[in-house]
mmCIF file of C-alpha atoms and ligand atoms in Angstrom:
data_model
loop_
_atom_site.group_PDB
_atom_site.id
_atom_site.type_symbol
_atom_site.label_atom_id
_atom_site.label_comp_id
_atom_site.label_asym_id
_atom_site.label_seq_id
_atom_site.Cartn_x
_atom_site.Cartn_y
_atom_site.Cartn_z
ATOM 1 C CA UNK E 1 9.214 24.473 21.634
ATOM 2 C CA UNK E 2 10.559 21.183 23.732
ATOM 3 C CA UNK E 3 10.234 18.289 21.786
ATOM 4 C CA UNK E 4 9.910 15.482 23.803
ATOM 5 C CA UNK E 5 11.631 11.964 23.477
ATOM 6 C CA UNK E 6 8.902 10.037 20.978
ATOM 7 C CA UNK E 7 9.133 12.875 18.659
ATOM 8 C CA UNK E 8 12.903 13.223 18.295
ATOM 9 C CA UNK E 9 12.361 9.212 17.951
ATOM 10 C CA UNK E 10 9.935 10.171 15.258
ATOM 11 C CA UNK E 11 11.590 12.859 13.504
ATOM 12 C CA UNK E 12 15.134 10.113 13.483
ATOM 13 C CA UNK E 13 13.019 7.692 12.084
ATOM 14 C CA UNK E 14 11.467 10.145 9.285
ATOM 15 C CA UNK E 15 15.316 10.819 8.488
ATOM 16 C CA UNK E 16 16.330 7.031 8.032
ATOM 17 C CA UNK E 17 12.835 6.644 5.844
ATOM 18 C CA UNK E 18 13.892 10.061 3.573
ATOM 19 C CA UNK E 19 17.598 8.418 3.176
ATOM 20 C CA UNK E 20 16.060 5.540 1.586
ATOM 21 C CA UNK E 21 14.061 6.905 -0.367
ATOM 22 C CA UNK E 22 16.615 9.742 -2.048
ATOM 23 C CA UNK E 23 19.322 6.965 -1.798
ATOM 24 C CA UNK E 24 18.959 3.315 -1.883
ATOM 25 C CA UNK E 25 20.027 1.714 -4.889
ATOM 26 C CA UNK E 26 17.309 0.390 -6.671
ATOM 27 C CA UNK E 27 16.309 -0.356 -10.615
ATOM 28 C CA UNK E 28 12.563 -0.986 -9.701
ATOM 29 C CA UNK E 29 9.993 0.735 -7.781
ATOM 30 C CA UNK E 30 9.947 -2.489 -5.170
ATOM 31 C CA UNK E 31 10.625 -0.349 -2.609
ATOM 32 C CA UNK E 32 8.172 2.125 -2.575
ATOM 33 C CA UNK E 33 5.758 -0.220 -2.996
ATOM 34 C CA UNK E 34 7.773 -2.329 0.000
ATOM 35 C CA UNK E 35 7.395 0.559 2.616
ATOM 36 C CA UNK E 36 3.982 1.661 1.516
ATOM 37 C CA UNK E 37 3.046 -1.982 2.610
ATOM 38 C CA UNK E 38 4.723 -1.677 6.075
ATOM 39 C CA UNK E 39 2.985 1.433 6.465
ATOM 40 C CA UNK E 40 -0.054 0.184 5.904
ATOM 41 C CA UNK E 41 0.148 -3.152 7.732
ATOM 42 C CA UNK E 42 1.114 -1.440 10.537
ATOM 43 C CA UNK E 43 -2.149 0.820 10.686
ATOM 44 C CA UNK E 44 -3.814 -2.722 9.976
ATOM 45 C CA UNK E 45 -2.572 -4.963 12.734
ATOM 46 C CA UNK E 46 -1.952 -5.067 16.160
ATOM 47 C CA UNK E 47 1.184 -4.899 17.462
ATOM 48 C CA UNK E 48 2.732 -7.517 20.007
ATOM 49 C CA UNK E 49 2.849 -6.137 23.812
ATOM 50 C CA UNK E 50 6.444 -5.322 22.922
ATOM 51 C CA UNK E 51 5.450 -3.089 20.189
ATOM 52 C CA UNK E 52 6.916 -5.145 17.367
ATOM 53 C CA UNK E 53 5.050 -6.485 14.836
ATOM 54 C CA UNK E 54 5.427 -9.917 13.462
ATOM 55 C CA UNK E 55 4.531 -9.634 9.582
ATOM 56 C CA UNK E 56 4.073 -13.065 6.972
ATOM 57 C CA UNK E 57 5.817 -12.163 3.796
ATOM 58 C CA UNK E 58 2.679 -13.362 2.122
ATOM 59 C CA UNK E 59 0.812 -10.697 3.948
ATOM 60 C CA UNK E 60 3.166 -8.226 2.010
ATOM 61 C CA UNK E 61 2.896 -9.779 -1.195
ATOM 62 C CA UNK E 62 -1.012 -9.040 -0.954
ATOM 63 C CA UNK E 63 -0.227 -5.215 -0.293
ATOM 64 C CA UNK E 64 2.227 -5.244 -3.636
ATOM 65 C CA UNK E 65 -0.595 -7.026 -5.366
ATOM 66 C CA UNK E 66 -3.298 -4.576 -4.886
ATOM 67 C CA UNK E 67 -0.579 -1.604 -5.343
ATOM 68 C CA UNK E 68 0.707 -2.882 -8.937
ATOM 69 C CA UNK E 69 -2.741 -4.018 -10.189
ATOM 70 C CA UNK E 70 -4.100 -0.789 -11.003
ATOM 71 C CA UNK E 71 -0.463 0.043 -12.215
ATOM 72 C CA UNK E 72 -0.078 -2.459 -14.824
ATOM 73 C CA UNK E 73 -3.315 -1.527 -16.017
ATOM 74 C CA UNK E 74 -3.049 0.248 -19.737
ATOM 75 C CA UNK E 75 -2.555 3.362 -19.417
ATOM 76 C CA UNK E 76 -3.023 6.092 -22.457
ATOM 77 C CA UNK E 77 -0.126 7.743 -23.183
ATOM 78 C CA UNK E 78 0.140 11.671 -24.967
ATOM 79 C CA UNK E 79 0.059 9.498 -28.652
ATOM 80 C CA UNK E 80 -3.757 7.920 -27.593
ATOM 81 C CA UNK E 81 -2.109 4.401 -27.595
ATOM 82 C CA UNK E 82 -2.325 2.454 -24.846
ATOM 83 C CA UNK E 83 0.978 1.442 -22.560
ATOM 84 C CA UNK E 84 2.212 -0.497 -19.426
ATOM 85 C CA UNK E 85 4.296 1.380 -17.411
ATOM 86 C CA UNK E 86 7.713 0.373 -16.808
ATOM 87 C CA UNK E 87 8.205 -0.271 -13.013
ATOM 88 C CA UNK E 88 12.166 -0.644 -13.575
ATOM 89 C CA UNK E 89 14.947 0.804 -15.594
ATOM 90 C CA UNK E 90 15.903 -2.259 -18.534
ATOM 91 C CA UNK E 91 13.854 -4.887 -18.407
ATOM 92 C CA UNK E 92 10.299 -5.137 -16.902
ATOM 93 C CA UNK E 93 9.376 -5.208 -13.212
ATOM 94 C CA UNK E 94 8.382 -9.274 -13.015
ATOM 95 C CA UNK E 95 6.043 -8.230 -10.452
ATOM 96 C CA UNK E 96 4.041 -6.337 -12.884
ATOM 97 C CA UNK E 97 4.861 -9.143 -15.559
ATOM 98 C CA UNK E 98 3.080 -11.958 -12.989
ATOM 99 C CA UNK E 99 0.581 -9.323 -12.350
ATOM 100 C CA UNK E 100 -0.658 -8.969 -16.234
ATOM 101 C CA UNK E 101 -0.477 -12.338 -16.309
ATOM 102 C CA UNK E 102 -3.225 -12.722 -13.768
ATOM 103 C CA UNK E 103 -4.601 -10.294 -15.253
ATOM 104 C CA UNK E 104 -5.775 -12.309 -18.182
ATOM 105 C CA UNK E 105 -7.180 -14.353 -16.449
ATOM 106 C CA UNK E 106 -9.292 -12.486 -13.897
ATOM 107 C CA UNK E 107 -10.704 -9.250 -14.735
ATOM 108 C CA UNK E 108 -11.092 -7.630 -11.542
ATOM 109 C CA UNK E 109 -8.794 -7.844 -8.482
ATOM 110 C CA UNK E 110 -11.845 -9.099 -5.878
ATOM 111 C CA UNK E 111 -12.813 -11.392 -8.705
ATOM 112 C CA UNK E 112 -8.736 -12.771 -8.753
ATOM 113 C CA UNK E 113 -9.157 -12.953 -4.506
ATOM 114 C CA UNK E 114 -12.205 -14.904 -4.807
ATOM 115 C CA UNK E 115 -10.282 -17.570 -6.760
ATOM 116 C CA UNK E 116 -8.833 -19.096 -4.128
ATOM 117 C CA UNK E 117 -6.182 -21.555 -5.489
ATOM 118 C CA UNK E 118 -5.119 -19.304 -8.006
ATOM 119 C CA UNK E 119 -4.755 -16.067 -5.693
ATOM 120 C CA UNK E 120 -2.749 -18.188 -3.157
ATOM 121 C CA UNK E 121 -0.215 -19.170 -5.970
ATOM 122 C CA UNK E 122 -0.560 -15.717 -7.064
ATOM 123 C CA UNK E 123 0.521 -14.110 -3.408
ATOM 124 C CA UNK E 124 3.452 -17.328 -3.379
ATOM 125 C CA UNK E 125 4.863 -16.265 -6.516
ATOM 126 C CA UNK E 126 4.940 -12.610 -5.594
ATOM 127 C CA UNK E 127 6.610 -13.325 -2.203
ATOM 128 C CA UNK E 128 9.157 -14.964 -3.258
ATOM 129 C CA UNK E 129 10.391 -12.276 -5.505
ATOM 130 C CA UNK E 130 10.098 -10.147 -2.494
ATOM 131 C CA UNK E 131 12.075 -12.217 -0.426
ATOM 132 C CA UNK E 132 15.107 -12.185 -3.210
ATOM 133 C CA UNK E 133 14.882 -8.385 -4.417
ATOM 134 C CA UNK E 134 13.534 -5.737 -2.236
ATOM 135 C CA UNK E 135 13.417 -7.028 1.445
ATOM 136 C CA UNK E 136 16.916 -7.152 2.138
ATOM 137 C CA UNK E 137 18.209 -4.614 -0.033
ATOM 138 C CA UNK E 138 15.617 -2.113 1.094
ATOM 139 C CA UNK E 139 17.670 -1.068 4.311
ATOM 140 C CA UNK E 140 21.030 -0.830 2.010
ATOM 141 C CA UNK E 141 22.287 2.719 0.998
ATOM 142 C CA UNK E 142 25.404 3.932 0.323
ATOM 143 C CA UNK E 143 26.706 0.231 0.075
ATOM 144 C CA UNK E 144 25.743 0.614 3.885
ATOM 145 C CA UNK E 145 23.087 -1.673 5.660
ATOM 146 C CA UNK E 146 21.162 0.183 8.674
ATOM 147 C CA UNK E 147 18.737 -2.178 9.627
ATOM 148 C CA UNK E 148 16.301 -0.147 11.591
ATOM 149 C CA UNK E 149 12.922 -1.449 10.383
ATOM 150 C CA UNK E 150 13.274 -5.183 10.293
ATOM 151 C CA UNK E 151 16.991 -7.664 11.008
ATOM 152 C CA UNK E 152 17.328 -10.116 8.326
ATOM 153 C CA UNK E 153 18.808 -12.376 11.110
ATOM 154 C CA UNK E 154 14.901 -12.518 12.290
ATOM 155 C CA UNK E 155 13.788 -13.791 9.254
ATOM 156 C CA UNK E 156 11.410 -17.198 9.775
ATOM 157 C CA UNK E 157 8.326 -19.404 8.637
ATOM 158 C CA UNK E 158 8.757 -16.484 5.838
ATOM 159 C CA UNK E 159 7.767 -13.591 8.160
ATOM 160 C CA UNK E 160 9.844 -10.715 9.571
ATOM 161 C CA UNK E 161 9.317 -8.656 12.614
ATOM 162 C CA UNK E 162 8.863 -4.887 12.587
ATOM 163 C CA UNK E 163 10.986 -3.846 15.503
ATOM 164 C CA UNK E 164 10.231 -2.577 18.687
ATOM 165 C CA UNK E 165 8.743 1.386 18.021
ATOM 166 C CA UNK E 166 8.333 1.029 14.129
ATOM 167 C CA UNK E 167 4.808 -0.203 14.012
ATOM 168 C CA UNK E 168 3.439 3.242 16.072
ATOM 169 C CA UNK E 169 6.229 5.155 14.025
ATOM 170 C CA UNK E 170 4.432 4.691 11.107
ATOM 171 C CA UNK E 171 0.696 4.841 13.031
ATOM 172 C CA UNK E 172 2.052 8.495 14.123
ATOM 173 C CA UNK E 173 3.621 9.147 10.631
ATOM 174 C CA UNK E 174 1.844 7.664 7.994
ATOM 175 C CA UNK E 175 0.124 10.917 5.786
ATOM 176 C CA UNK E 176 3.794 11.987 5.943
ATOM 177 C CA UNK E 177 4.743 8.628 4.857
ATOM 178 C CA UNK E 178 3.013 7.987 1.962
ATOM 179 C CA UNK E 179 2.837 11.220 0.875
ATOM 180 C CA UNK E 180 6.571 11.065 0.783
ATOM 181 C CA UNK E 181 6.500 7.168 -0.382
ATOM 182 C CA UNK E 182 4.242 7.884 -3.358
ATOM 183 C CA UNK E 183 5.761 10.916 -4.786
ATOM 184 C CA UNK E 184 9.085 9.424 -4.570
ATOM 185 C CA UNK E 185 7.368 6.670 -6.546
ATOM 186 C CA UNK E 186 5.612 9.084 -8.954
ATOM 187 C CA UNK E 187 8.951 10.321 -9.462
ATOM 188 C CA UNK E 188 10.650 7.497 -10.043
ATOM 189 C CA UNK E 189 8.119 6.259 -13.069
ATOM 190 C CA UNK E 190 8.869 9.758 -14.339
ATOM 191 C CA UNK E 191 12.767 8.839 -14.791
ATOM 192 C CA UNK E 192 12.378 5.637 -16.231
ATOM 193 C CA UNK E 193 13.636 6.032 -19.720
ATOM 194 C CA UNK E 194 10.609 3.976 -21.778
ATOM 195 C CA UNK E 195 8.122 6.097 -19.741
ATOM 196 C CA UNK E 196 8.895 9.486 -20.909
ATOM 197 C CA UNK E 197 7.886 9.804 -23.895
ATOM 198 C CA UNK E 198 4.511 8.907 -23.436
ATOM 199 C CA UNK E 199 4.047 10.274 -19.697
ATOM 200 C CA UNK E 200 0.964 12.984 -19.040
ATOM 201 C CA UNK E 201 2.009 14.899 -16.328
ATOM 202 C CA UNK E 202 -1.737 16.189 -15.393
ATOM 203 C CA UNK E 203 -3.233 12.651 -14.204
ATOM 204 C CA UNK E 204 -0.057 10.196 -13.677
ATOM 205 C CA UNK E 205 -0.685 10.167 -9.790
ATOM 206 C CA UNK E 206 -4.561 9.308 -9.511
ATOM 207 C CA UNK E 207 -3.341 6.892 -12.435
ATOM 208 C CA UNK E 208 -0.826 5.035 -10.445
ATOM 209 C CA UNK E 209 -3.054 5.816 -6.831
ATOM 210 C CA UNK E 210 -6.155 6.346 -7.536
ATOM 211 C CA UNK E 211 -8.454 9.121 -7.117
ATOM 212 C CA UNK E 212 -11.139 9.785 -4.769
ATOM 213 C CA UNK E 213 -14.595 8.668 -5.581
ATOM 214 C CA UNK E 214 -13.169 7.284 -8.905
ATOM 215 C CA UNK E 215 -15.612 4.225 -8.764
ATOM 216 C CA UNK E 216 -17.906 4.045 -6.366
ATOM 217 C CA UNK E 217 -20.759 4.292 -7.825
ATOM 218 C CA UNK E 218 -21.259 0.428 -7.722
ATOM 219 C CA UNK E 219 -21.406 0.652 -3.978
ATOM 220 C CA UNK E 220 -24.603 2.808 -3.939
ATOM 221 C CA UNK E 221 -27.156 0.892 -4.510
ATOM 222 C CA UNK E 222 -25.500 -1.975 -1.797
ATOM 223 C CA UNK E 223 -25.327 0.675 0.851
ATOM 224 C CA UNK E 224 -28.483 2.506 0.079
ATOM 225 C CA UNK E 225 -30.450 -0.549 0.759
ATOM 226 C CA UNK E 226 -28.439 -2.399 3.930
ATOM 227 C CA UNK E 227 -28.958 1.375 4.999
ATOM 228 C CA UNK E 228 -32.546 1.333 5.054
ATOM 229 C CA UNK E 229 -32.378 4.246 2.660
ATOM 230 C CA UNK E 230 -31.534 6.608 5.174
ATOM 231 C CA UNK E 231 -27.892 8.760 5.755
ATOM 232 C CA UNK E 232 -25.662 7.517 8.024
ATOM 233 C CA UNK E 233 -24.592 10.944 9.344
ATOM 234 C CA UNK E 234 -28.376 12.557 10.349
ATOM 235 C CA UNK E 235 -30.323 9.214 9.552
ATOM 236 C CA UNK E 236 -32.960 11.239 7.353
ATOM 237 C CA UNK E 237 -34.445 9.978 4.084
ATOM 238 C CA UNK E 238 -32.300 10.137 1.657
ATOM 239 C CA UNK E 239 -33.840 11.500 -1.579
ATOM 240 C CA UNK E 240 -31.878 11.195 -4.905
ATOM 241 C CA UNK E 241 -28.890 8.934 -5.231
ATOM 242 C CA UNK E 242 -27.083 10.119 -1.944
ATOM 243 C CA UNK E 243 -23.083 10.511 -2.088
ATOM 244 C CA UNK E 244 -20.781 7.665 -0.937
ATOM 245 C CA UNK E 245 -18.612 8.907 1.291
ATOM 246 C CA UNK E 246 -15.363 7.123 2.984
ATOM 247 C CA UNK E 247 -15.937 7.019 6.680
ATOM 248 C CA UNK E 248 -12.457 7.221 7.105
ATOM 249 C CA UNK E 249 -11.446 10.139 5.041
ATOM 250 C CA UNK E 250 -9.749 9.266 1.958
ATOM 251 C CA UNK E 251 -7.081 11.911 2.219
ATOM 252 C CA UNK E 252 -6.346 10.168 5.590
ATOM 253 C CA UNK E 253 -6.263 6.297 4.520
ATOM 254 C CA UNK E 254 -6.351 6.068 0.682
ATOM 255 C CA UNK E 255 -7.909 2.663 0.067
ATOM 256 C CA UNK E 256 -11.785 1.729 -1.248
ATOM 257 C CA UNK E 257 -12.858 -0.740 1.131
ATOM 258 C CA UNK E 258 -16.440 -1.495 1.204
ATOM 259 C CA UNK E 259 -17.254 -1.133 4.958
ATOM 260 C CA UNK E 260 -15.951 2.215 4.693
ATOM 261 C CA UNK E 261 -17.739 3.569 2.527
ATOM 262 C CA UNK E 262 -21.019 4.622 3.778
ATOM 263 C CA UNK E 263 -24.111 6.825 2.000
ATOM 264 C CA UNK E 264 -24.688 10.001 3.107
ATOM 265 C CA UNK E 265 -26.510 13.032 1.563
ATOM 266 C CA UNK E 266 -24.296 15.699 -0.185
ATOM 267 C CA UNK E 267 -24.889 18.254 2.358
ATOM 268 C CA UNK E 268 -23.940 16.175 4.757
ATOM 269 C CA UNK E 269 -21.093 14.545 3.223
ATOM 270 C CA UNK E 270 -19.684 18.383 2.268
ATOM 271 C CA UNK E 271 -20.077 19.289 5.263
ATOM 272 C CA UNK E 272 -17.775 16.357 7.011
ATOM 273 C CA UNK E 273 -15.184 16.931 4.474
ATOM 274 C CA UNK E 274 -11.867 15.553 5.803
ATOM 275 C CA UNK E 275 -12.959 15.244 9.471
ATOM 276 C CA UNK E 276 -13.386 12.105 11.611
ATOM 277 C CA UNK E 277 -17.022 11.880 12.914
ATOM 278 C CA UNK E 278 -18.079 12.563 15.930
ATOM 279 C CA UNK E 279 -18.646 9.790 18.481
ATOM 280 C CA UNK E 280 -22.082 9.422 17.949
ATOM 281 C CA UNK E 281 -21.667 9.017 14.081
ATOM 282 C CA UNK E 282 -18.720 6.476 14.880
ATOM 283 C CA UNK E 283 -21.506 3.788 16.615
ATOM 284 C CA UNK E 284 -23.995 4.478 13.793
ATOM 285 C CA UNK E 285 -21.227 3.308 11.664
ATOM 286 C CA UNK E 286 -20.208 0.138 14.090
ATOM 287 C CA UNK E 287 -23.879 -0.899 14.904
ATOM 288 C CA UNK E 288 -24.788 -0.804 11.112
ATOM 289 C CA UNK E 289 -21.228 -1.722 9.563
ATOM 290 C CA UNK E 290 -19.548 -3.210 11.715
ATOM 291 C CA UNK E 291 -21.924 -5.023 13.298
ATOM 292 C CA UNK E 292 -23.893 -6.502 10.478
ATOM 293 C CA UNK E 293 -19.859 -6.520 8.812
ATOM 294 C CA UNK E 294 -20.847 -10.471 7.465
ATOM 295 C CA UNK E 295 -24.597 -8.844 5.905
ATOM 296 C CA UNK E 296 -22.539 -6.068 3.798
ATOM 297 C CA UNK E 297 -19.588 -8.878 3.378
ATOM 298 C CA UNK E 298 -22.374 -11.253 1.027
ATOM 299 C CA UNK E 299 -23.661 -7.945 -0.627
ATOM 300 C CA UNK E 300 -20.247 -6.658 -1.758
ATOM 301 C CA UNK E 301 -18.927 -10.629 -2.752
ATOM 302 C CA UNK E 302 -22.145 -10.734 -4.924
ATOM 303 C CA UNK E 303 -21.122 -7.497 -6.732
ATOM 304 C CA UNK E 304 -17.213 -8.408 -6.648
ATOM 305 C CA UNK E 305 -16.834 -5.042 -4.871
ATOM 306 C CA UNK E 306 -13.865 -4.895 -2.630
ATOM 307 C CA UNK E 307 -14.234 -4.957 1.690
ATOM 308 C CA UNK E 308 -12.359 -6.517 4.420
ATOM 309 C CA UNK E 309 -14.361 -5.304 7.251
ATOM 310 C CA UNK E 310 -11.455 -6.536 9.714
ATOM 311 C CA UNK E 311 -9.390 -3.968 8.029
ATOM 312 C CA UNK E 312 -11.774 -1.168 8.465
ATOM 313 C CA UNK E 313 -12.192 -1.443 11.784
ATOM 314 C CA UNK E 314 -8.779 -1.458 12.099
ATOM 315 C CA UNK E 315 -7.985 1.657 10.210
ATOM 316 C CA UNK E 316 -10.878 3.078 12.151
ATOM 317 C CA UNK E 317 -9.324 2.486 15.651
ATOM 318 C CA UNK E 318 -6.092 4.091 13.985
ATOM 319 C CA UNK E 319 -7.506 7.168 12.674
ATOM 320 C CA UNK E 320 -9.502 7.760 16.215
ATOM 321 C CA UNK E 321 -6.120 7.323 17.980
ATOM 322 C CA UNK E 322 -4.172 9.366 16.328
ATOM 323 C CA UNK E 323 -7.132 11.809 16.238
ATOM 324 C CA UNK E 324 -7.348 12.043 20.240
ATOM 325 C CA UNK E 325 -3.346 11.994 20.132
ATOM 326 C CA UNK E 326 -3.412 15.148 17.919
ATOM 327 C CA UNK E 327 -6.756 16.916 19.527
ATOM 328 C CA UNK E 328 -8.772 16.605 16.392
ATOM 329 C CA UNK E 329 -11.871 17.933 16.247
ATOM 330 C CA UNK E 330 -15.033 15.833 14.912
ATOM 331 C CA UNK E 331 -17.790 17.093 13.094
ATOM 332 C CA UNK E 332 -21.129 16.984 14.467
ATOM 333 C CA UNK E 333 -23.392 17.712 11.947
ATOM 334 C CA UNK E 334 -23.713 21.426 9.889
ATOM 335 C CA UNK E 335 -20.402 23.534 10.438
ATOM 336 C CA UNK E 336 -20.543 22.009 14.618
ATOM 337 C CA UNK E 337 -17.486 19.923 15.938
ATOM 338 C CA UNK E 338 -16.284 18.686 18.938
ATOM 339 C CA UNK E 339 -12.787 17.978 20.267
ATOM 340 C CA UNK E 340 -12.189 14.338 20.264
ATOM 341 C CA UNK E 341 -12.150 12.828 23.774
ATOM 342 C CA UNK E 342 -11.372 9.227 24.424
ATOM 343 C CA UNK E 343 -14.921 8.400 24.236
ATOM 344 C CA UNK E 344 -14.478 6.316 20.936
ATOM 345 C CA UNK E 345 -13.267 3.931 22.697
ATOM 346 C CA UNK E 346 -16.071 2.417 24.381
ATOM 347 C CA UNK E 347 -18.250 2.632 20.608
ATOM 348 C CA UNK E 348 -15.231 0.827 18.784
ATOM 349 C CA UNK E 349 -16.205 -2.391 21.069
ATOM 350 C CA UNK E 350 -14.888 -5.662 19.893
ATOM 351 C CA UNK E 351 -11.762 -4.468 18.976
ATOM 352 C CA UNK E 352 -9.224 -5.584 21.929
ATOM 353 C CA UNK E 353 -7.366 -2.434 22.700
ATOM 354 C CA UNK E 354 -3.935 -1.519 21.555
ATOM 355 C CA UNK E 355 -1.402 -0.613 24.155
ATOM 356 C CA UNK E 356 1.123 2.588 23.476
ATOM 357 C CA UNK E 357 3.926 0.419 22.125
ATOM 358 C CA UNK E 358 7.762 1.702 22.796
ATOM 359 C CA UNK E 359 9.056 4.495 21.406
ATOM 360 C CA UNK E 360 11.334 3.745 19.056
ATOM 361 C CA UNK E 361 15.150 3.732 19.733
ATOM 362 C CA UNK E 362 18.328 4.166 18.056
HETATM 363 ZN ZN1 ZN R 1 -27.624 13.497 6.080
#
């Protein structure tokens, strides 16, 4: 095998990430939830024509919001009781502490968005302990600073700039990235001295991640009616309750977003399993979500359900990309696929297309 000059770029940049993660010095789990975010942001946004990617701190802050809310959530330990996880050897993670603070206030994390004033000091608050613990000790190990994801001498108007190559690093990388992200995480929860006692091992990741199809039952009746009661995969009748199903696979982009989620029958939605859809399926899904994104946007608001339709289209354009990239095949419908051509990129219309960034260097 030859590998050519973006993978050994990849495979350094998998190296740095693993040193980081086995090595950097760190009491909380900021940094986890630090690259997870730049992971993510990356699949989100489009990078500048130089392929950096110029990222507000308060954009960040968001991502560790929606990480640690489900976290600090009470979680039953092997006694019955109910406990908060410590996110940090000694004392308390403050992030979480801000976070259960906002927590009595607002019950549900859409419900704590929709309050405008109070999110925004909410996200300020949370950024600024970003800015003074994990951002510029995250690139620190060994008492050594490699500085190969962002320079702290680019820091301004509280934003920092993924460099050159790192954005499509982690577009090329990111199942490898959070799966290696998340159990380093899992692990480090695990370690923390307050947590073992009342740790179960069996459910401790879908705990602190989620699991698929944990709650999504409040998104049926929404999509069952903006979709004219029909699936979105063979646009028959559905009969019975029909099965939400994440457009964008779940195992491929972990997140409940509303304008992903789409209802399907359970045939069909066995049948697609882990698999992008095919082309065709892909403009049912833009016409009818993407499209109508501002219809569904009301619906899910008046339910508190979470969506950001901007962000779904995004992740969509991602996960076709990387598809094509990687010769994926797309289900068609039954046990039929197709390889994946570039012909998704005439359906996804309205999204201005991303150029092939560098490679990254080091
Ligand atoms: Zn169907």
């Amino acid at each position: 095998m030859q590998l050519t000059d973006a993978a050994i770029g990849e495979l350094q940049f998998l190296r740095k990430l693993q040193c980081l993660l086995a090595e950097g010095e760190f009491v909380a789990t900021y940094k986890f939830a630090l690259l997870n975010a730049l992971a993510d942001l990356s699949l989100e946004r489009e990078p500048e024509a130089d392929g950096s990617l110029h990222l507000p701190v308060s954009a960040v802050a968001e991502k560790f919001i929606e990480y640690y809310w489900p976290q600090a959530r009470p979680y039953r330990g092997v006694d019955g009781t109910s406990y908060v996880l410590h996110q940090s050897t000694g004392r308390q993670a403050a992030i979480v502490n801000t976070i259960l603070a906002a927590q009595a206030v607002h019950a549900t994390l859409p419900v704590a968005r929709a309050a405008k004033l109070r999110w925004h000091t909410l996200v300020t608050k949370v950024a600024g302990t970003i800015v003074s613990m994990p951002l510029w000790k995250l690139q620190t190990v060994g008492g050594e600073r490699d500085e190969f994801l962002y320079r702290e001498a680019e820091f301004a108007d509280e934003a920092i700039r993924l460099l050159p190559g790192v954005p499509a690093a982690f577009r090329a990388l990111y199942g490898l990235v959070l799966d290696a992200v998340r159990g380093a995480w899992l692990r480090q929860i695990t370690t923390i001295a307050q947590n073992r006692p009342v740790l179960r091992d069996a459910d401790l990741a879908s705990f602190l991640f989620g699991s698929q199809r944990a709650s999504l039952d409040g998104f049926r009746a929404v999509l069952r009616d903006h979709q004219g009661g029909r699936c979105l995969y063979c646009a028959k009748e559905l009969r019975g309750g029909g099965c939400v199903d994440h457009f964008v696979a779940w195992s491929r982009y972990p997140v409940d977003l509303g304008h992903n989620l789409v209802l399907a029958h359970d045939a069909c939605n066995a049948q697609k399993r882990d698999f992008l859809a095919y082309p065709p399926h892909l403009e049912r899904w833009q016409q009818s979500h993407l499209e109508r994104a501002g219809e569904l946007a009301q619906r899910f608001d008046s339910l508190a359900l979470p969506h950001d339709g901007e962000r779904s289209r995004a992740v969509a354009w991602w996960a076709y990309e990387q598809g094509e990239a990687a010769g994926a095949h797309a289900w068609i419908d039954a046990d039929r696929f197709v390889r994946l051509d570039g012909g998704w990129r005439d359906v996804l219309r309205g999204l201005p297309r991303v150029a092939e960034p560098p490679r990254p260097r080091y």
